[in-house]
Short mmCIF file of C-alpha atoms and ligand atoms in Angstrom, two decimals:
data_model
loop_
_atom_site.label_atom_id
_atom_site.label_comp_id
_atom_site.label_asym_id
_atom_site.label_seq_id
_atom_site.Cartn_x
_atom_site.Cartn_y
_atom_site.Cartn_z
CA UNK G 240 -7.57 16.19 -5.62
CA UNK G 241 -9.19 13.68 -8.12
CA UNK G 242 -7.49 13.01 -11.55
CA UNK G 243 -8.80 10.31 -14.49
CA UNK G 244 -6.51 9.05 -16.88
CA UNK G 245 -7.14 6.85 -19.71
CA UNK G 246 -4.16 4.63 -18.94
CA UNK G 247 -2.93 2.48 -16.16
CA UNK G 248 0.55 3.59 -17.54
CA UNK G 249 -0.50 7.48 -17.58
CA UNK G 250 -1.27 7.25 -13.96
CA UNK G 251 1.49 5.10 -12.38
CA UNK G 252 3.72 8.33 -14.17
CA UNK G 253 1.94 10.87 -12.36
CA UNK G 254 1.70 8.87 -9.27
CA UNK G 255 6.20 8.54 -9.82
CA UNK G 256 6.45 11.92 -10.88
CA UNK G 257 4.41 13.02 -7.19
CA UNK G 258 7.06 10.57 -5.17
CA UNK G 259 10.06 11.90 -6.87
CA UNK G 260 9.19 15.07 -6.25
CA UNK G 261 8.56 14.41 -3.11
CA UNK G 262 11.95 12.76 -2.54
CA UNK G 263 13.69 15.62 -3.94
CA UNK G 264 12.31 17.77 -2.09
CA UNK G 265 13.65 15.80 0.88
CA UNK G 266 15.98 13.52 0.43
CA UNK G 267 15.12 11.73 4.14
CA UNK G 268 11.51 11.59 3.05
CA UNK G 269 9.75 8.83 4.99
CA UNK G 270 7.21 6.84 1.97
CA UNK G 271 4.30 4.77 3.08
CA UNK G 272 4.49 1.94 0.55
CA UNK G 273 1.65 -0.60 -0.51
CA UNK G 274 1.73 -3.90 -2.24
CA UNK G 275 -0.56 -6.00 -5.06
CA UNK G 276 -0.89 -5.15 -8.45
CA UNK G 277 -1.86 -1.93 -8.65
CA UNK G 278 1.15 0.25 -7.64
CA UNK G 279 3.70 -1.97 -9.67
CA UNK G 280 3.45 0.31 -12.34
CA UNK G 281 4.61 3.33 -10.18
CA UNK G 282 8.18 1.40 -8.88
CA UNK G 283 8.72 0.51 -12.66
CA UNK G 284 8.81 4.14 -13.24
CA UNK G 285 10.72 4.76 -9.75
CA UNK G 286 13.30 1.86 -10.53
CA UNK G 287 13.54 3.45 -14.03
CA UNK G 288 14.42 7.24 -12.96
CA UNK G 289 16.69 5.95 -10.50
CA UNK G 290 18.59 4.41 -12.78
CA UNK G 291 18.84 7.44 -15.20
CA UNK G 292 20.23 9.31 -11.60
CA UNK G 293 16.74 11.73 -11.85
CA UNK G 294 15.64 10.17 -8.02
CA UNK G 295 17.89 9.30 -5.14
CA UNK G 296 16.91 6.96 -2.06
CA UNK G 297 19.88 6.40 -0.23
CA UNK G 298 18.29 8.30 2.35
CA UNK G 299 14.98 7.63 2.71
CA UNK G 300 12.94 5.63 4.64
CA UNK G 301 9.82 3.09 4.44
CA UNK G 302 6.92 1.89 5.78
CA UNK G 303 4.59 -0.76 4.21
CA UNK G 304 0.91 -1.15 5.07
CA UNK G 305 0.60 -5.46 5.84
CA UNK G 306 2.11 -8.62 5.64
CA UNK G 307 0.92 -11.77 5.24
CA UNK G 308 1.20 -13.90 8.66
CA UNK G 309 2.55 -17.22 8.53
CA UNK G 310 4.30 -17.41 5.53
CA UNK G 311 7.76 -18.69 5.55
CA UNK G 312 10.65 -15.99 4.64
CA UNK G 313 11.43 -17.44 1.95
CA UNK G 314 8.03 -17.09 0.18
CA UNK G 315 7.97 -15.19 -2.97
CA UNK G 316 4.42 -13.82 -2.31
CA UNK G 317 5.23 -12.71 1.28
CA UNK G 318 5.42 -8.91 0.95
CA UNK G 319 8.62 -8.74 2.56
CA UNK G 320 9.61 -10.25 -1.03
CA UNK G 321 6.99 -8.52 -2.95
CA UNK G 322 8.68 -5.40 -2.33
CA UNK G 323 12.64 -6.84 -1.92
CA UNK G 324 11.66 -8.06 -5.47
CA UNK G 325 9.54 -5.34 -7.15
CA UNK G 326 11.14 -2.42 -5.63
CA UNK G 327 14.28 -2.45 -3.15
CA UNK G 328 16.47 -4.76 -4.75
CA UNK G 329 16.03 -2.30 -7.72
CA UNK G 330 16.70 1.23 -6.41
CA UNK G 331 19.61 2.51 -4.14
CA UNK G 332 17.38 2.40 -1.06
CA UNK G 333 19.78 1.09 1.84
CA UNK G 334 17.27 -1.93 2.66
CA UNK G 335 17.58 -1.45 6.91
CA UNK G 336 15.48 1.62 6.54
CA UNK G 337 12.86 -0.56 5.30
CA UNK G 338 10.33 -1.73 7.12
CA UNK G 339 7.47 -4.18 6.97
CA UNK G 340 5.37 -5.77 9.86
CA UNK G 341 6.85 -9.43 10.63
CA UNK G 342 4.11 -11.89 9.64
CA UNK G 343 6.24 -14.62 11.72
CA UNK G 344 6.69 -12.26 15.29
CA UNK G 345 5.95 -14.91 17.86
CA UNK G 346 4.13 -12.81 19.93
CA UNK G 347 1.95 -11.03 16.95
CA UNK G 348 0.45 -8.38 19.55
CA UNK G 349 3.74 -7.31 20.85
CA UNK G 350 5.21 -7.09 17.07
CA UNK G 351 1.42 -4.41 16.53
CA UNK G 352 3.13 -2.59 19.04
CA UNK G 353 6.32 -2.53 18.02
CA UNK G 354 5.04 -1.68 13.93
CA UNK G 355 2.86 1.33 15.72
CA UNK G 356 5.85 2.92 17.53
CA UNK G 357 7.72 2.82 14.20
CA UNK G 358 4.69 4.66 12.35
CA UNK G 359 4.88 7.19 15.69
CA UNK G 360 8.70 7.59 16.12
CA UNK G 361 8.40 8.50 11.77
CA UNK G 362 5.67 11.09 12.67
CA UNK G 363 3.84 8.90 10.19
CA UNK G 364 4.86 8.45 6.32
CA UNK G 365 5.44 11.88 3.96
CA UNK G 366 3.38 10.21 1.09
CA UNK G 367 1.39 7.21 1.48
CA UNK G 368 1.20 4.78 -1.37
CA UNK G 369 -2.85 3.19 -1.19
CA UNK G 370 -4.39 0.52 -3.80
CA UNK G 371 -8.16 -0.35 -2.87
CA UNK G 372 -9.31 -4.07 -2.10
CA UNK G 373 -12.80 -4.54 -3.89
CA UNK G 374 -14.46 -4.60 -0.66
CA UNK G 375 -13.07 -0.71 -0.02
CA UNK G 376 -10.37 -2.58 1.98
CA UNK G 377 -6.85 -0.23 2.75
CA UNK G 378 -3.73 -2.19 3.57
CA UNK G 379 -5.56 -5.25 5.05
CA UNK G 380 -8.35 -3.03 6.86
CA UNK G 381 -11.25 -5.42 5.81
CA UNK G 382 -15.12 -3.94 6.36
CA UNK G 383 -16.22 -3.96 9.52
CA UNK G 384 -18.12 -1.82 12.44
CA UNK G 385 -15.45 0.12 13.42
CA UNK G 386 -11.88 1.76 11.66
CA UNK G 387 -9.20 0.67 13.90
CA UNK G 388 -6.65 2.88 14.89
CA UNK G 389 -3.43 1.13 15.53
CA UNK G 390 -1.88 -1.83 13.66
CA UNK G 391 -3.49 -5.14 14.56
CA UNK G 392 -4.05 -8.69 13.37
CA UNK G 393 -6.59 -9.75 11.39
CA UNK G 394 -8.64 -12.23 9.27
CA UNK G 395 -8.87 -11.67 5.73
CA UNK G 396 -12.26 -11.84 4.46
CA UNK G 397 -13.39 -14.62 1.90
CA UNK G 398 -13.34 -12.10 -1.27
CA UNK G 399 -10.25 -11.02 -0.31
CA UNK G 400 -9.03 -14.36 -0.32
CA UNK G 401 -10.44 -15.14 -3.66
CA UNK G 402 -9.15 -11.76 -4.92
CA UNK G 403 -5.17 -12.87 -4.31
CA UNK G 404 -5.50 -16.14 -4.84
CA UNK G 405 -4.43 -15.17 -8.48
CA UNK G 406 -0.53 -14.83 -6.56
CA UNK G 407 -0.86 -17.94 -5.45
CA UNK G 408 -1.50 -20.30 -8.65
CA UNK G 409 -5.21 -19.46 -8.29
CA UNK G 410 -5.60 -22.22 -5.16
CA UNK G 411 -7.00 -20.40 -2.22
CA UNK G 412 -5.90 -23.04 -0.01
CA UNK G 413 -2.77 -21.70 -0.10
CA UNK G 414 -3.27 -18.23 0.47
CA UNK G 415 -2.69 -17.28 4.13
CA UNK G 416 -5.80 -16.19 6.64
CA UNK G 417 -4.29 -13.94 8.58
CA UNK G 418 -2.29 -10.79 8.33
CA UNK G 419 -0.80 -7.55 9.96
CA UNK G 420 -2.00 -4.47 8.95
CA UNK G 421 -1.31 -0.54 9.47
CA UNK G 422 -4.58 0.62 11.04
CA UNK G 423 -6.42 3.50 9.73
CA UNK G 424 -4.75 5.85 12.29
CA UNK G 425 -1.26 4.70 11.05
CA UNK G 426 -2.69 5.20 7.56
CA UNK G 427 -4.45 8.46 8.41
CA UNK G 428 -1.44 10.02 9.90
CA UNK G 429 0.61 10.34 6.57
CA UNK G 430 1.13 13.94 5.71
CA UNK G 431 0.00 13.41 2.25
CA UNK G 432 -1.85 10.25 0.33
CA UNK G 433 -1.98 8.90 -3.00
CA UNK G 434 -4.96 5.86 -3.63
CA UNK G 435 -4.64 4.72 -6.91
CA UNK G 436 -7.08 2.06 -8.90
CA UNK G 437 -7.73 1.21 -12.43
CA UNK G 438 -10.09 -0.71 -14.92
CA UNK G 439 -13.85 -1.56 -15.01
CA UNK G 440 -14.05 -4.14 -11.45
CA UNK G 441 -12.41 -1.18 -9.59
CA UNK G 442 -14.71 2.04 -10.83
CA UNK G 443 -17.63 1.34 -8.15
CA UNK G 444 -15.64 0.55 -5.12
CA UNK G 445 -13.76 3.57 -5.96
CA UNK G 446 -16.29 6.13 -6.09
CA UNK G 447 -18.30 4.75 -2.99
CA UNK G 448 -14.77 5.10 -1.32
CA UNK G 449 -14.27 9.04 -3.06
CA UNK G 450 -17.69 10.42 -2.59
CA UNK G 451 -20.07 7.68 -0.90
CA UNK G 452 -20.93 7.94 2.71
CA UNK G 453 -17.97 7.17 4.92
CA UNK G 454 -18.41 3.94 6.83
CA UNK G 455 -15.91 1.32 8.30
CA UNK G 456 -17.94 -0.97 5.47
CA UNK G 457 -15.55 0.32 3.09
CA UNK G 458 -12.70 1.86 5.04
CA UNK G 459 -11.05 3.33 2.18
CA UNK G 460 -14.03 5.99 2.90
CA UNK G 461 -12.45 7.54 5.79
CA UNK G 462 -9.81 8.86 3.49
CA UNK G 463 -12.24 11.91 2.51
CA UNK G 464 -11.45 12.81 6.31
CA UNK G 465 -7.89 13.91 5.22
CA UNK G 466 -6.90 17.17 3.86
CA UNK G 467 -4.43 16.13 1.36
CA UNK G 468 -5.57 12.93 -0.56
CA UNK G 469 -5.11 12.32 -4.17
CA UNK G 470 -7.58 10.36 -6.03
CA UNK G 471 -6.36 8.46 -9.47
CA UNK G 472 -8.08 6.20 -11.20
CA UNK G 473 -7.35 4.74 -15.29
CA UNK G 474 -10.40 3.91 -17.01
CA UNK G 475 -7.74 1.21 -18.42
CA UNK G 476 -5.96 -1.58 -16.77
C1 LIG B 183 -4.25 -6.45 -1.23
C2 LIG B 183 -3.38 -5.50 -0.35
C3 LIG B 183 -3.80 -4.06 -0.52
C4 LIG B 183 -4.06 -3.80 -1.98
C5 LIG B 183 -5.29 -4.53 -2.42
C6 LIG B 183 -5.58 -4.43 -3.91
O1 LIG B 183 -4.92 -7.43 -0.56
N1 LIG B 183 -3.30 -5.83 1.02
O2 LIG B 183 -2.80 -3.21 0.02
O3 LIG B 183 -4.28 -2.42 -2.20
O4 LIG B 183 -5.29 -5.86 -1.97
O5 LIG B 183 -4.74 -5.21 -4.67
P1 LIG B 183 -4.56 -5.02 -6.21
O6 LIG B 183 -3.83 -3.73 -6.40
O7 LIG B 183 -3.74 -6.19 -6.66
O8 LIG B 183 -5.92 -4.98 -6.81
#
């Protein structure tokens, strides 16, 4: 399903109004959640109808897509935080059935492993939560020859780099390298996804992603392999 709103606002509502439902529906629903700008909008609106008692979590469960690696704990930009700070620490969500990779595991491949059996022993996330990186990237799946399946460890490419440098007082010397991500399989094997983008710098990279051919050059294109995405894009930021 595609659907174009005029406002970032507009679609972060219908993108709430699709997880609540979801959660009532379900109450243990399992949601695959994303970080950066573009779904901050939709936990406002979660945050918000928990409050007024129209949403429970105190039984469901999360998985996020990445993590920054080498980032201390204490690091506001480390998405651990991002989402204790934009999300959790707002809603009645019992915080151990949260989980994001560990950017600090000391044996990285062992901690892919470990993030991949959670994903499995889930039977992957009821609704994923997807923003798009301007290079089509999903999670931290940057372009390249192949879509990987499981969750691995990568390098961040240069325009990604400049791209969230903006989190980190615009000095990309001290935004990390290297990250975890969800692979595309993990990503793949939610039951239902939601990819959400907005504004002018996002339109292109959107479509090619939608309805341009599907290539690991800008994974987000595989999505048009699943049978229940949904599409949303605001013309306005
Ligand atoms: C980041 C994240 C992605 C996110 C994307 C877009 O690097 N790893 O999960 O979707 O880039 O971010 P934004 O929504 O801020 O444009």
């Amino acid at each position: 399903m595609y659907r174009k709103f005029n406002t970032y606002t507009e679609m972060s509502e219908y993108a709430a109004k699709l997880v609540i439902e979801q959660v009532n529906n379900n109450s243990q629903s399992v949601l695959g959640l994303a970080t950066g700008s573009t779904p901050l909008g939709l936990y406002q609106k979660l945050i918000e109808e928990n409050r007024n008692g129209k949403v429970d979590f105190s039984k469901v469960s999360s998985i996020n897509l990445d993590e920054y690696c080498g980032l201390e704990k204490t690091h506001s930009q480390s998405y651990r935080n991002f989402m204790n700070n934009n999300l959790f620490d707002h809603i009645n969500i019992d915080i151990r059935k949260t989980n994001v990779p560990n950017g600090l595991a000391e044996d990285i491949d062992e901690e892919c492993k470990r993030y991949d059996k959670v994903i499995e022993d889930f039977g992957g996330a009821d609704i994923q939560i997807l923003g798009i990186g301007l290079d089509g990237h999903i999670g931290f799946n940057e372009p390249c020859e192949e879509f990987k399946k499981g969750t691995s460890y990568i390098k961040l490419d240069e325009s990604t780099i400049e791209a969230n440098a903006r989190f980190f007082d615009n000095d990309i010397s001290k935004v990390p390298t290297h990250a975890i991500t969800m692979g595309i399989g993990g990503i793949m094997s939610a039951k239902k996804i939601i990819i959400m983008a907005s504004g002018d710098k996002k339109r292109d990279i959107f479509e090619k992603a939608r309805i341009g051919k599907i290539t690991p050059q800008v994974q987000a294109s595989i999505l048009q392999f699943h049978k229940d995405v949904v599409w949303l894009f605001a013309e306005k930021n």
